Amino acid sequence: MAQKRLLQEWLALDKEKWVHIETDESNILRWKLGLWVVNPDSVWHGAYFQADMKFSPNYPYQPPHFRFLTKNICHPNVYTDGNLCISILHKPGDDEHSGESASERWNVLHGVESVLRSVLLLLDDPEINSAANVDASVLYRDSSSEYNRRAKALVAQSLQDVPDGVTMPTPAQLAATPPPKQADDDDADFWILSDDEEEDFGGSDSDEDMGDFEDEDDDEMDEEHKR
């Protein structure tokens, strides 16, 4: 099921100008991507952020793992290793420890696009009360000018990582893109696919093919990174 849904999501996102996705045909459970910050009012405007997404064989019932590959992002909710603290990537259900309700966390109607748009929104509206990077949180709160200076410096640095042939979308290109369809209850049936509809995207459907899924530098996220 994960492979089928991810193929559909990739084909839809491949038409978008604000995201660039690279997939391995032998393992569609691993994506590398670039995100353009296209909001002209953002301190990060013009940045091209590289990131890594990994999906479990149980996707979409379990959330993906998102990690920035762009180094030295100074942001309250980005850990120094690039991992991200954001509710939409937390496991489904209420969580008494964090106080998050199920509506804030992952559910089957979310998808890659909703995750990426949430990440872009979080860049501009950080949650400083549950900071992953305390130093960045203090800087954001107490010295906005220095925070903005560091952000602008990283924007310029990030452009060195733009792949050949990839350009930031123009306002006209973004305006030509229809707004994303909001998930509702009627969409649930679309994503709940029968076994007969399963299709291979290279490789095997077996969980045993997940050897590439984990890197030495990115083992299972510990509890600290999940909250």
CSV table of C-alpha atoms in Angstrom, one decimal:
chain,number,residue,atom,x,y,z
A,1,MET,CA,0.0,0.0,0.0
A,2,ALA,CA,2.8,2.4,0.8
A,3,GLN,CA,4.4,2.1,-2.6
A,4,LYS,CA,1.1,2.6,-4.4
A,5,ARG,CA,0.2,5.7,-2.5
A,6,LEU,CA,3.7,7.2,-2.6
A,7,LEU,CA,3.7,6.8,-6.4
A,8,GLN,CA,0.5,8.7,-6.7
A,9,GLU,CA,1.7,11.4,-4.4
A,10,TRP,CA,5.0,11.8,-6.2
A,11,LEU,CA,3.2,12.1,-9.6
A,12,ALA,CA,1.0,14.9,-8.2
A,13,LEU,CA,3.9,16.8,-6.5
A,14,ASP,CA,6.1,16.4,-9.6
A,15,LYS,CA,3.9,19.1,-11.2
A,16,GLU,CA,4.6,21.6,-8.4
A,17,LYS,CA,7.2,24.3,-8.9
A,18,TRP,CA,8.0,24.9,-5.3
A,19,VAL,CA,9.3,21.4,-4.5
A,20,HIS,CA,11.9,19.3,-6.3
A,21,ILE,CA,11.8,15.6,-5.6
A,22,GLU,CA,14.3,12.8,-6.4
A,23,THR,CA,13.4,9.2,-5.8
A,24,ASP,CA,15.2,6.0,-6.0
A,25,GLU,CA,13.3,3.6,-8.4
A,26,SER,CA,14.5,0.7,-6.3
A,27,ASN,CA,13.2,2.2,-3.1
A,28,ILE,CA,10.4,4.7,-3.3
A,29,LEU,CA,10.2,4.7,0.5
A,30,ARG,CA,13.2,7.1,0.5
A,31,TRP,CA,12.9,10.6,-1.0
A,32,LYS,CA,15.4,13.4,-1.3
A,33,LEU,CA,13.9,16.8,-2.0
A,34,GLY,CA,14.4,20.5,-2.2
A,35,LEU,CA,12.0,23.1,-0.9
A,36,TRP,CA,11.8,26.7,-2.2
A,37,VAL,CA,10.6,29.3,0.3
A,38,VAL,CA,8.3,31.3,-2.0
A,39,ASN,CA,6.6,33.5,0.6
A,40,PRO,CA,7.8,37.0,-0.2
A,41,ASP,CA,7.2,38.1,3.4
A,42,SER,CA,9.3,35.3,4.9
A,43,VAL,CA,12.7,36.0,6.3
A,44,TRP,CA,13.7,32.8,4.5
A,45,HIS,CA,12.3,33.9,1.2
A,46,GLY,CA,14.4,32.6,-1.7
A,47,ALA,CA,16.0,29.7,0.2
A,48,TYR,CA,16.4,26.3,-1.3
A,49,PHE,CA,16.3,23.8,1.6
A,50,GLN,CA,17.4,20.2,1.0
A,51,ALA,CA,15.7,17.5,3.0
A,52,ASP,CA,15.3,13.8,3.3
A,53,MET,CA,12.0,11.9,3.8
A,54,LYS,CA,11.7,8.3,4.8
A,55,PHE,CA,8.5,6.2,4.8
A,56,SER,CA,7.7,3.0,6.7
A,57,PRO,CA,6.0,0.1,4.9
A,58,ASN,CA,2.9,1.1,7.1
A,59,TYR,CA,2.6,4.5,5.5
A,60,PRO,CA,0.1,6.2,5.5
A,61,TYR,CA,-0.9,4.7,8.8
A,62,GLN,CA,2.4,5.9,10.3
A,63,PRO,CA,4.0,9.3,9.6
A,64,PRO,CA,7.1,9.8,7.5
A,65,HIS,CA,10.4,10.9,8.9
A,66,PHE,CA,11.5,14.4,7.8
A,67,ARG,CA,15.1,15.7,8.2
A,68,PHE,CA,16.7,18.8,6.8
A,69,LEU,CA,20.0,18.1,4.9
A,70,THR,CA,20.8,21.8,4.7
A,71,LYS,CA,23.2,22.5,7.5
A,72,ASN,CA,23.2,25.1,10.2
A,73,ILE,CA,19.5,26.1,10.0
A,74,CYS,CA,19.0,28.5,12.9
A,75,HIS,CA,15.4,27.9,13.8
A,76,PRO,CA,13.6,27.1,17.2
A,77,ASN,CA,12.0,23.9,15.9
A,78,VAL,CA,15.0,22.4,13.9
A,79,TYR,CA,17.4,20.3,15.9
A,80,THR,CA,21.1,20.8,15.2
A,81,ASP,CA,21.2,17.5,13.3
A,82,GLY,CA,18.4,18.7,10.9
A,83,ASN,CA,15.6,16.7,12.5
A,84,LEU,CA,12.3,18.6,12.9
A,85,CYS,CA,9.9,19.0,15.9
A,86,ILE,CA,6.5,19.4,14.4
A,87,SER,CA,3.2,17.9,15.5
A,88,ILE,CA,2.0,16.6,12.1
A,89,LEU,CA,4.9,14.1,12.1
A,90,HIS,CA,4.1,12.7,15.5
A,91,LYS,CA,2.4,9.3,15.8
A,92,PRO,CA,-1.4,9.2,15.6
A,93,GLY,CA,-3.5,9.6,18.7
A,94,ASP,CA,-3.6,11.8,21.8
A,95,ASP,CA,-0.4,12.3,23.7
A,96,GLU,CA,-0.8,13.0,27.4
A,97,HIS,CA,2.9,13.8,27.8
A,98,SER,CA,3.0,16.6,25.2
A,99,GLY,CA,-0.6,17.7,25.5
A,100,GLU,CA,-1.1,17.2,21.8
A,101,SER,CA,-4.5,16.1,20.6
A,102,ALA,CA,-5.0,13.6,17.9
A,103,SER,CA,-6.2,16.4,15.6
A,104,GLU,CA,-2.8,18.0,15.7
A,105,ARG,CA,-0.8,14.8,15.0
A,106,TRP,CA,-0.5,12.5,12.0
A,107,ASN,CA,-3.5,10.8,10.6
A,108,VAL,CA,-4.2,8.8,7.4
A,109,LEU,CA,-5.6,11.7,5.5
A,110,HIS,CA,-2.3,13.6,5.7
A,111,GLY,CA,0.2,13.2,3.0
A,112,VAL,CA,3.6,14.4,1.8
A,113,GLU,CA,2.2,17.7,0.5
A,114,SER,CA,0.5,18.6,3.8
A,115,VAL,CA,3.7,17.8,5.6
A,116,LEU,CA,5.8,20.0,3.3
A,117,ARG,CA,3.4,22.9,3.5
A,118,SER,CA,3.3,22.6,7.3
A,119,VAL,CA,7.1,22.7,7.4
A,120,LEU,CA,7.1,25.9,5.3
A,121,LEU,CA,4.5,27.4,7.6
A,122,LEU,CA,6.5,26.4,10.7
A,123,LEU,CA,9.6,28.2,9.3
A,124,ASP,CA,7.8,31.5,9.5
A,125,ASP,CA,5.8,30.8,12.7
A,126,PRO,CA,8.0,28.8,15.1
A,127,GLU,CA,6.7,27.3,18.3
A,128,ILE,CA,9.2,28.7,20.8
A,129,ASN,CA,7.5,27.2,23.9
A,130,SER,CA,8.6,23.7,22.9
A,131,ALA,CA,11.9,24.5,21.2
A,132,ALA,CA,14.1,21.9,19.7
A,133,ASN,CA,17.0,24.4,19.5
A,134,VAL,CA,17.0,26.5,22.6
A,135,ASP,CA,19.7,28.9,21.4
A,136,ALA,CA,17.7,29.7,18.2
A,137,SER,CA,14.5,30.1,20.3
A,138,VAL,CA,16.2,32.7,22.6
A,139,LEU,CA,17.7,34.5,19.5
A,140,TYR,CA,14.3,34.6,17.8
A,141,ARG,CA,12.7,36.0,21.0
A,142,ASP,CA,15.3,38.4,22.1
A,143,SER,CA,17.3,39.5,19.1
A,144,SER,CA,15.2,39.4,15.9
A,145,SER,CA,17.7,41.4,14.0
A,146,GLU,CA,20.5,38.9,14.5
A,147,TYR,CA,18.1,36.0,13.9
A,148,ASN,CA,17.1,37.6,10.6
A,149,ARG,CA,20.7,38.2,9.6
A,150,ARG,CA,21.5,34.5,10.1
A,151,ALA,CA,18.5,33.5,8.2
A,152,LYS,CA,19.4,35.7,5.2
A,153,ALA,CA,23.0,34.4,5.3
A,154,LEU,CA,21.7,30.9,5.1
A,155,VAL,CA,19.3,31.8,2.2
A,156,ALA,CA,22.3,32.9,0.2
A,157,GLN,CA,24.3,29.8,1.1
A,158,SER,CA,21.5,27.5,0.3
A,159,LEU,CA,21.4,28.6,-3.4
A,160,GLN,CA,24.8,26.9,-3.9
A,161,ASP,CA,22.9,23.6,-3.5
A,162,VAL,CA,20.3,24.2,-6.2
A,163,PRO,CA,20.6,21.4,-8.9
A,164,ASP,CA,21.2,22.3,-12.5
A,165,GLY,CA,18.0,23.0,-14.3
A,166,VAL,CA,16.1,23.8,-11.1
A,167,THR,CA,15.0,27.4,-10.7
A,168,MET,CA,12.8,29.2,-8.1
A,169,PRO,CA,9.2,29.5,-9.4
A,170,THR,CA,8.0,32.9,-10.5
A,171,PRO,CA,4.8,34.4,-9.0
A,172,ALA,CA,3.1,33.8,-12.3
A,173,GLN,CA,4.0,30.1,-12.1
A,174,LEU,CA,2.8,29.8,-8.6
A,175,ALA,CA,-0.5,31.6,-9.4
A,176,ALA,CA,-1.1,29.1,-12.3
A,177,THR,CA,-0.9,26.2,-9.8
A,178,PRO,CA,-4.4,25.4,-8.4
A,179,PRO,CA,-4.6,25.3,-4.6
A,180,PRO,CA,-4.2,21.9,-3.0
A,181,LYS,CA,-7.4,19.9,-2.4
A,182,GLN,CA,-8.2,19.8,1.3
A,183,ALA,CA,-8.5,16.3,2.7
A,184,ASP,CA,-12.0,15.3,4.0
A,185,ASP,CA,-13.7,12.2,5.0
A,186,ASP,CA,-14.6,11.4,1.4
A,187,ASP,CA,-10.9,11.1,0.6
A,188,ALA,CA,-10.4,8.2,3.0
A,189,ASP,CA,-11.8,5.6,0.6
A,190,PHE,CA,-9.4,6.8,-2.1
A,191,TRP,CA,-6.4,6.0,0.0
A,192,ILE,CA,-7.6,2.7,1.4
A,193,LEU,CA,-6.5,0.5,-1.5
A,194,SER,CA,-7.2,-3.2,-1.8
A,195,ASP,CA,-4.4,-5.7,-2.1
A,196,ASP,CA,-5.5,-6.3,-5.7
A,197,GLU,CA,-4.6,-2.7,-6.5
A,198,GLU,CA,-1.1,-2.9,-5.2
A,199,GLU,CA,1.6,-2.1,-7.8
A,200,ASP,CA,5.3,-2.5,-7.6
A,201,PHE,CA,7.6,0.5,-8.0
A,202,GLY,CA,10.8,-1.5,-8.4
A,203,GLY,CA,12.0,-3.9,-5.9
A,204,SER,CA,9.8,-6.1,-3.6
A,205,ASP,CA,6.9,-5.3,-1.4
A,206,SER,CA,8.5,-7.2,1.4
A,207,ASP,CA,9.5,-5.4,4.6
A,208,GLU,CA,12.8,-7.2,4.2
A,209,ASP,CA,13.7,-4.8,1.3
A,210,MET,CA,14.0,-1.9,3.8
A,211,GLY,CA,17.7,-2.3,4.3
A,212,ASP,CA,18.4,1.1,2.7
A,213,PHE,CA,15.7,2.7,4.8
A,214,GLU,CA,17.9,3.4,7.8
A,215,ASP,CA,21.3,5.2,7.7
A,216,GLU,CA,24.0,5.0,10.3
A,217,ASP,CA,23.6,8.7,11.0
A,218,ASP,CA,19.8,8.4,11.2
A,219,ASP,CA,18.8,5.5,13.4
A,220,GLU,CA,15.5,5.3,15.0
A,221,MET,CA,14.5,8.7,16.3
A,222,ASP,CA,14.6,8.8,20.0
A,223,GLU,CA,11.8,10.1,22.2
A,224,GLU,CA,13.5,13.5,22.5
A,225,HIS,CA,13.2,14.1,18.7
A,226,LYS,CA,9.6,13.0,18.6
A,227,ARG,CA,8.5,15.7,21.0
